[in-house]
Structures are given as structure tokens and as C-alpha cells.
CSV table of C-alpha atoms in Angstrom, one decimal:
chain,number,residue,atom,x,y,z
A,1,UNK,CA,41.6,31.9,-61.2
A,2,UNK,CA,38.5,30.4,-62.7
A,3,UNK,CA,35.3,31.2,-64.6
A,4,UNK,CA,32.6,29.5,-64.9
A,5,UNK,CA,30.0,30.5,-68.1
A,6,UNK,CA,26.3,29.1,-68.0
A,7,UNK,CA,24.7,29.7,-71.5
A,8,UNK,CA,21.3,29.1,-71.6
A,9,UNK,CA,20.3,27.5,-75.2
A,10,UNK,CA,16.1,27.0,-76.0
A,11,UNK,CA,14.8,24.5,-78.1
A,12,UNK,CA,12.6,25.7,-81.3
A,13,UNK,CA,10.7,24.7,-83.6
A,14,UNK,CA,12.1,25.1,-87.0
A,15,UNK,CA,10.9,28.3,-88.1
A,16,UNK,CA,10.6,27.1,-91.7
A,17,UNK,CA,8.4,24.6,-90.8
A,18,UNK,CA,4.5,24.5,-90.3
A,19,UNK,CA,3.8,25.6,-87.1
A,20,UNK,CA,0.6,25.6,-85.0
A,21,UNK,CA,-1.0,25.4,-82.1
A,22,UNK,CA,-1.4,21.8,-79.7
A,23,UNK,CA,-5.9,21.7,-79.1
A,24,UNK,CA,-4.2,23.2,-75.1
A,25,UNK,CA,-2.9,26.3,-76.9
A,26,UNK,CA,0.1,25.5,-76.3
A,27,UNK,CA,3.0,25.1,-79.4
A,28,UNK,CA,2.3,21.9,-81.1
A,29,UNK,CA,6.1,20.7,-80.9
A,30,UNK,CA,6.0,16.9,-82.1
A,31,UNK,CA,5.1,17.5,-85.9
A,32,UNK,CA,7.5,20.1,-86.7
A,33,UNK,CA,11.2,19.3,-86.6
A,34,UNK,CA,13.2,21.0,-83.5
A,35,UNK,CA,16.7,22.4,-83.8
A,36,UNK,CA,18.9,25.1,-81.4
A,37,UNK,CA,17.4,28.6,-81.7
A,38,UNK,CA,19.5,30.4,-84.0
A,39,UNK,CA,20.3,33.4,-81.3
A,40,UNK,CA,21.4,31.0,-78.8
A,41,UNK,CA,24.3,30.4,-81.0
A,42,UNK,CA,25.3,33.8,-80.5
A,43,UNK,CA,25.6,33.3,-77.0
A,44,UNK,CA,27.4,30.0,-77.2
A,45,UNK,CA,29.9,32.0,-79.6
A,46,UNK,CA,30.6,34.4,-77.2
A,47,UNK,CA,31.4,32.4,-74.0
A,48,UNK,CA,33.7,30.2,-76.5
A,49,UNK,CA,35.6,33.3,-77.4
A,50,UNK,CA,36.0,34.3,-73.4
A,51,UNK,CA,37.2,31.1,-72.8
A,52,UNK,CA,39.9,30.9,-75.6
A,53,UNK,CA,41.1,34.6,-74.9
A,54,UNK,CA,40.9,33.7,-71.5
A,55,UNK,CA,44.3,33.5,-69.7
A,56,UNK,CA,41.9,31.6,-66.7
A,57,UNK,CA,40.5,28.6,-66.6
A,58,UNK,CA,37.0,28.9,-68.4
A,59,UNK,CA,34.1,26.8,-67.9
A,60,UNK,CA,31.4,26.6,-70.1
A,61,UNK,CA,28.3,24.9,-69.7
A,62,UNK,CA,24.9,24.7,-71.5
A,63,UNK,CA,21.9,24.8,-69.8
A,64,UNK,CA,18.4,24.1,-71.6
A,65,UNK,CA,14.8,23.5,-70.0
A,66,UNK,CA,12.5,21.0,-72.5
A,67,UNK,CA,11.3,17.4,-73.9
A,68,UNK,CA,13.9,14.5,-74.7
A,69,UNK,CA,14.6,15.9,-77.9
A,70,UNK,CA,16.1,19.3,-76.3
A,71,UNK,CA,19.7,17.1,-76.2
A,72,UNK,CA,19.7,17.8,-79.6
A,73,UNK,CA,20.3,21.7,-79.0
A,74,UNK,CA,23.0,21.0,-76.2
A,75,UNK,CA,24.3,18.4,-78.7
A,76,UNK,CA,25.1,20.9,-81.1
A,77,UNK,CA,26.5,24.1,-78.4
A,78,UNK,CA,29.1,20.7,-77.2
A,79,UNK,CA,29.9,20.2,-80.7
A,80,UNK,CA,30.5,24.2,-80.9
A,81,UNK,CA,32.9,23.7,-77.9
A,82,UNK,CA,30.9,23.7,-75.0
A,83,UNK,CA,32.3,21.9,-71.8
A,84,UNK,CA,29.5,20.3,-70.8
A,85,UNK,CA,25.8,20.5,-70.7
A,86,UNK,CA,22.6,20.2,-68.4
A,87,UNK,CA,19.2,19.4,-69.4
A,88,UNK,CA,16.3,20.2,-66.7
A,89,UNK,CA,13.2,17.8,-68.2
A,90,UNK,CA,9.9,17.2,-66.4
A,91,UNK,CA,6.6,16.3,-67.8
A,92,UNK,CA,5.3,19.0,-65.3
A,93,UNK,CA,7.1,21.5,-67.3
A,94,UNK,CA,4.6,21.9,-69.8
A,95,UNK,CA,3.0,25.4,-70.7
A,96,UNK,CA,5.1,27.0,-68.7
A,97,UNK,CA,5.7,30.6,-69.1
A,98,UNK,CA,8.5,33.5,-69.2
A,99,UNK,CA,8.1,33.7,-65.9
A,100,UNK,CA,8.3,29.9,-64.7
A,101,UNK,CA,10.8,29.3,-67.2
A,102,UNK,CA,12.5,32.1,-65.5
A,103,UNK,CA,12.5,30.5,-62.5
A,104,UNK,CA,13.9,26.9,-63.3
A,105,UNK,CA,16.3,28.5,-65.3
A,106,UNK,CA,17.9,30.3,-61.9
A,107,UNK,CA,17.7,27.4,-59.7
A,108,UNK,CA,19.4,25.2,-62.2
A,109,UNK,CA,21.9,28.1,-62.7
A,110,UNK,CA,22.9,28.0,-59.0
A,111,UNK,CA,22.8,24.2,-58.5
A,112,UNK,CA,25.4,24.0,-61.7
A,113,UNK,CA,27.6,26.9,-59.9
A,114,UNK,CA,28.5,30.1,-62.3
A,115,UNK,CA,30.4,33.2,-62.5
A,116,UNK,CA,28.6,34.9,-65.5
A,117,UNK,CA,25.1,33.6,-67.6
A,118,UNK,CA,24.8,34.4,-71.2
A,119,UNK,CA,21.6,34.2,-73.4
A,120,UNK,CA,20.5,35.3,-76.7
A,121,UNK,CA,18.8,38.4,-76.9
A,122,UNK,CA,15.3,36.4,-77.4
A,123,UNK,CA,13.8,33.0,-78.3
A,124,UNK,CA,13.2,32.0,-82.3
A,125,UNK,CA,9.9,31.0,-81.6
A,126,UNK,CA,8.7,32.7,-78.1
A,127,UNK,CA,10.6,36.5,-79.1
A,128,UNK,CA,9.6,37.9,-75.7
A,129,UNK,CA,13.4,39.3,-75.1
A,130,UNK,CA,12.5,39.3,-71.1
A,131,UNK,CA,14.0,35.8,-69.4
A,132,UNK,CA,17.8,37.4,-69.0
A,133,UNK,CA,16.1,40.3,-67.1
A,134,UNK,CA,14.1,37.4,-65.0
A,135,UNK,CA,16.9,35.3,-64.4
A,136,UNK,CA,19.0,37.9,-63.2
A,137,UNK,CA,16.5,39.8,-60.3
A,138,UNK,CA,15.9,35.6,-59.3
A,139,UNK,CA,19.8,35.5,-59.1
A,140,UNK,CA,20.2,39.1,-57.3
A,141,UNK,CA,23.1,40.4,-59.8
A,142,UNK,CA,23.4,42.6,-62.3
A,143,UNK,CA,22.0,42.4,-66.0
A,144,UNK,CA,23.7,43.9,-69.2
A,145,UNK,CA,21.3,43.4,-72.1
A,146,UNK,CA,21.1,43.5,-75.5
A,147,UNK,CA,25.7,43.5,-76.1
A,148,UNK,CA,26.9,43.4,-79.6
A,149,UNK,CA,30.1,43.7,-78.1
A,150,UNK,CA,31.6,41.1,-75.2
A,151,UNK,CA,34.6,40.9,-72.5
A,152,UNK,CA,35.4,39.9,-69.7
A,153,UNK,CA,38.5,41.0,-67.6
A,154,UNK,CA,39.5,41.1,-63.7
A,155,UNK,CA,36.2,40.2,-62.3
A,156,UNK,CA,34.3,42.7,-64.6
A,157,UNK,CA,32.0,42.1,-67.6
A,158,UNK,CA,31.8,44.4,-70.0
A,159,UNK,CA,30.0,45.7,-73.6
A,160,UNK,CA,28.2,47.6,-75.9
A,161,UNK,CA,24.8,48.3,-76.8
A,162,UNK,CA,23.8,50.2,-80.1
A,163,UNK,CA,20.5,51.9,-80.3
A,164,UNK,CA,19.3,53.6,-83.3
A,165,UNK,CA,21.0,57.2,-82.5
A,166,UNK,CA,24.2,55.8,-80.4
A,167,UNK,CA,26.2,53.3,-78.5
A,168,UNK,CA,26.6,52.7,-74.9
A,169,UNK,CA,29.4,50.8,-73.0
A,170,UNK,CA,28.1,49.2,-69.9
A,171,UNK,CA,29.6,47.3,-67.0
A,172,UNK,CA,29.1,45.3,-64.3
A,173,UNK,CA,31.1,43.5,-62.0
A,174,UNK,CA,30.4,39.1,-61.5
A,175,UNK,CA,28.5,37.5,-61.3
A,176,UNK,CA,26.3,38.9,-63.9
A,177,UNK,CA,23.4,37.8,-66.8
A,178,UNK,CA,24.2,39.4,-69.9
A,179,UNK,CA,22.4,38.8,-73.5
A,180,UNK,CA,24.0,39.5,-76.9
A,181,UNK,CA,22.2,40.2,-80.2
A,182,UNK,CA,23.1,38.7,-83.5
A,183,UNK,CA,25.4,41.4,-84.3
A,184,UNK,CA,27.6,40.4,-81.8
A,185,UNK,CA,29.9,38.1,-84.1
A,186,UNK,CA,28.9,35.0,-86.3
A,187,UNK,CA,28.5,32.0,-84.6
A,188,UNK,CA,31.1,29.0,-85.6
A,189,UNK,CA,29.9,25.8,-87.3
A,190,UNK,CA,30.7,22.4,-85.6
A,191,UNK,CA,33.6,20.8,-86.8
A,192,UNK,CA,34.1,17.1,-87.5
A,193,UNK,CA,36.4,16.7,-84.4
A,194,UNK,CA,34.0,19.0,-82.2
A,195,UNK,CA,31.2,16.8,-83.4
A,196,UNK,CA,32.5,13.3,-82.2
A,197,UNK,CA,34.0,15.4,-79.1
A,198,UNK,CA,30.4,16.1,-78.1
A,199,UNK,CA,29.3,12.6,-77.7
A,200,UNK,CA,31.8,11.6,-74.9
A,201,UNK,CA,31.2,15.2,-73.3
A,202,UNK,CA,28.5,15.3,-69.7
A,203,UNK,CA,24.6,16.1,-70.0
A,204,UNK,CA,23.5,15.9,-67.0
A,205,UNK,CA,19.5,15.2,-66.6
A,206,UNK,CA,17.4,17.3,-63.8
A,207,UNK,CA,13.5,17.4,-62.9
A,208,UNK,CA,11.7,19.4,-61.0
A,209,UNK,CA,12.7,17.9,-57.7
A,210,UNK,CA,16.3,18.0,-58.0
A,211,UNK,CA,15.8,21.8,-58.2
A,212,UNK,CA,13.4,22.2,-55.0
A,213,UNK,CA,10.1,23.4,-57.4
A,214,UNK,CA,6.8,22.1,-56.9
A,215,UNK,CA,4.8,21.1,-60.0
A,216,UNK,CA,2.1,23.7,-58.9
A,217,UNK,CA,5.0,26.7,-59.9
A,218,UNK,CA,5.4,26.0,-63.6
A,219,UNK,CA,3.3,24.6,-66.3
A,220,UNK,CA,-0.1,25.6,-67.5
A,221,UNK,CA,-1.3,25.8,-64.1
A,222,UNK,CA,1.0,27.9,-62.8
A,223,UNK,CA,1.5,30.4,-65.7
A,224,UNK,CA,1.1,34.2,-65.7
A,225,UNK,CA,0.4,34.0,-69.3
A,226,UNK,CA,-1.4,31.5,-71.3
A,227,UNK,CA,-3.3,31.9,-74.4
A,228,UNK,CA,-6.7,32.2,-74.6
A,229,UNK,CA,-8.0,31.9,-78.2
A,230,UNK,CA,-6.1,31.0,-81.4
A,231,UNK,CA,-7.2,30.9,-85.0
A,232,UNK,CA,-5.5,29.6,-88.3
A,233,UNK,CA,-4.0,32.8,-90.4
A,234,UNK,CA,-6.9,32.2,-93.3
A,235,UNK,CA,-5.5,31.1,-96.7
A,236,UNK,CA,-3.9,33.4,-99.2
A,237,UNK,CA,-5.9,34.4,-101.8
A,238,UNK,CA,-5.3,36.2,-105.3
A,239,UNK,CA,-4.0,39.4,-105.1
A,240,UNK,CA,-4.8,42.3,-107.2
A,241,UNK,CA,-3.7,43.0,-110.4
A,242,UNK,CA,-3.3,46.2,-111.8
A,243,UNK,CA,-2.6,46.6,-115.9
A,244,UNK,CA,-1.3,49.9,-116.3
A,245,UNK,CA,-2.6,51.1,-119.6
A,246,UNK,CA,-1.9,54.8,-118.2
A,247,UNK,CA,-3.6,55.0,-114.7
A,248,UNK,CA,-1.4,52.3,-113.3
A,249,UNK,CA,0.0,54.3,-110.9
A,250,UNK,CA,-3.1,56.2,-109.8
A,251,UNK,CA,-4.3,52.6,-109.5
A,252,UNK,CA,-1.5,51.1,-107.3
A,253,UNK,CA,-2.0,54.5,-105.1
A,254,UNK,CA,-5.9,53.8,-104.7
A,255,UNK,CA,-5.5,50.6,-103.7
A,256,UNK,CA,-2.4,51.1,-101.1
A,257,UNK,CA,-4.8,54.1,-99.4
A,258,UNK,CA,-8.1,51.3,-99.5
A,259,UNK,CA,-5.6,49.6,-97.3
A,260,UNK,CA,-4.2,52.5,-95.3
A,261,UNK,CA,-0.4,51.6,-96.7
A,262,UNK,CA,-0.5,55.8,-97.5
């Protein structure tokens, strides 16, 4: 038997850096330096550690939607051990939504052929948590969100969720979308070999066209959500300082209640 794994990887903006918004509203991407979203690599970990438990023949691909510089993610997911990697890139892409997003994602899912999809819990930069759920009512299979736990075993995927008063073990039989947290197990770092493995390894390139989408169902244009108004977080100013000489800590308890801290 075979399985194939589609892990779909995003594209952030370094969260470190200075972040703001383009004069459409949209994230200003060119002057802040891009890198693999940091839950992502939870995913990748995940369908690597299927595939080398696996006593099948595993599959993995990575799949990301964005500008030229969104190799750079895949880059890194091959150098983790991915198989191989597509990038869907369209100048028409821009703006676009959960929702559009959700929808390349699926088309390009079923045009690369898969068994099971994977995804971080959320974006680094976007945080909306809701594209697995998307993708997965697009595809018509089941979803099993949120894992910290991940296996796969005669046709069945399965895991474990923890909430904040218990665990659940959920199921669900292929294909399926599932989405792991961070707590799921920490991701591997790229090794020499896997780095210079990576540059001989397949990215395929896909636009809009190749996946049957007109222009007029992503972007800006098309978006359910947009933003409408955006100003700059105003710059910090000196805080207040209390010398206790006595009262300090009826003080510091006036001033948390002027704020509606207590």
C-alpha cells in the first residue's frame, strides 16, 4: 500500500520583525524578512514521523500558496525531509482571504493526489485557526482538529485532543484533514545532508489556471473579509512610577483599579 501526506506550510512574516500594514490594508510583506510559520513545522514533523513508522510507502508533499519568496518555506519542510513540494503563485492571489485561501488550497490538494492533509493548528501571522475546517468541507472528508497526538494505521487516522478539563481520542477513517498543535512533538532541525537533499528535490509551480479558479474568486475582490481601517499602535510612553515610602502598595492597587486590572 501507499499514502500519500499533503502538508500545507504558510509563509510569514517574521514575527520579530516590524510589521505593518501595505497603503491596500493588506500585510506589508516586502520589508520584513519571511520565513516558514513556526506551527507549520509541527505538521511537517508529524507526516515525517508517519512516514518513517510507516511499514507503507509514504508520500510527503508540501503544499504552500504565496509570492516567489514562499520557496523558501518549502525549501526548508524538503530540507526537514519532505518528498517534494508544490507552490501555487499568481499575482491574482493577492488579499485573498481564509476562505479563498481555502479554496486554492483544496483544488491544489486534489490536482497533487492525497490520502491524508495535515496543517498547523493556525497561521503565525493570520491566527484565524479555521483553513483545516475549510479545506476539509471543500474536500468532503472528515476533519480531526487541534491533535497533540498523531497515527495513522489500516486506513484510519487517529489522535488526541486536550482541553483544559480532559482529553479526547478521535478518529476518522481516509482521506482526512487533521491539524496538530505545538504540543504535538518538537519539530526536527534540517540537517546538512537534508539541506543539500532539498535542492535536487521537485517544486512544482501552479497559478490560478492550472487549478480551474477565476481571478474574480480570490484576492481583494473576491474576499469575505478585508480590513477596513488600520492605525499604528501609538508609541510607548513612560510608565508610572511608584516610590514606596509606606503606601506603595496602596499605590500600585489605585493605579491597577484606574485601569480596571482589579
Amino acid at each position: 500500500m501507499s499514502l500519500r501526506i499533503v502538508v500545507t506550510v504558510k509563509y510569514v512574516p517574521d514575527a520579530t520583525g516590524d510589521r505593518h500594514f501595505a497603503d491596500d490594508l493588506t500585510v506589508d510583506r516586502d520589508d520584513v524578512d519571511g520565513l516558514l510559520s513556526e506551527l507549520d513545522e509541527y505538521a511537517v514533523e508529524q507526516a515525517l514521523q508517519i512516514a518513517e513508522n510507516s511499514d507503507d510507502d509514504v508520500e510527503v508533499t508540501v503544499l504552500t500558496i504565496g509570492p516567489e519568496d514562499a520557496k523558501d518555506a518549502l525549501r526548508k519542510a524538503l530540507s526537514m525531509g519532505a518528498d517534494k513540494a508544490v507552490h501555487v503563485e499568481d499575482d491574482d492571489l493577492h488579499g485573498t482571504d481564509a476562505i479563498g485561501t481555502s479554496l486554492v488550497l483544496a483544488k491544489a490538494i486534489e490536482k497533487a493526489g492525497y490520502d491524508l492533509v495535515i496543517s498547523g493548528m493556525a497561521s503565525t501571522d493570520g491566527t484565524m485557526g479555521v483553513v483545516p475546517a475549510l479545506v476539509a468541507e471543500r474536500l468532503g472528508v472528515p476533519q480531526v482538529t487541534l491533535l497533540s497526538e498523531l497515527s495513522v494505521e489500516d486506513g484510519t487516522v487517529k489522535g488526541r485532543r486536550d482541553g483544559d478539563a480532559a482529553s479526547e481520542q478521535l478518529e476518522a477513517s481516509l482521506p482526512a484533514v487533521v491539524s496538530v498543535t505545538d504540543q504535538s512533538g518538537e519539530a526536527r532541525y534540517p540537517s546538512f545532508k537534508g539541506i543539500m537533499a532539498a535542492k535536487k528535490k521537485p517544486v512544482e509551480s501552479w497559478d490560478l489556471s492550472d487549478l480551474d479558479i477565476e481571478a474574480e474568486e480570490v484576492g481583494l475582490e473576491g474576499a469575505f473579509t478585508k480590513v477596513e481601517a488600520a492605525n499604528e499602535r501609538p508609541a510607548r510612553t513612560a510608565g508610572t512610577i511608584v516610590k514606596d515610602e509606606g503606601e506603595g502598595g496602596k499605590q500600585l492597587a489605585e493605579f491597577l483599579a484606574s485601569q480596571k486590572f482589579i
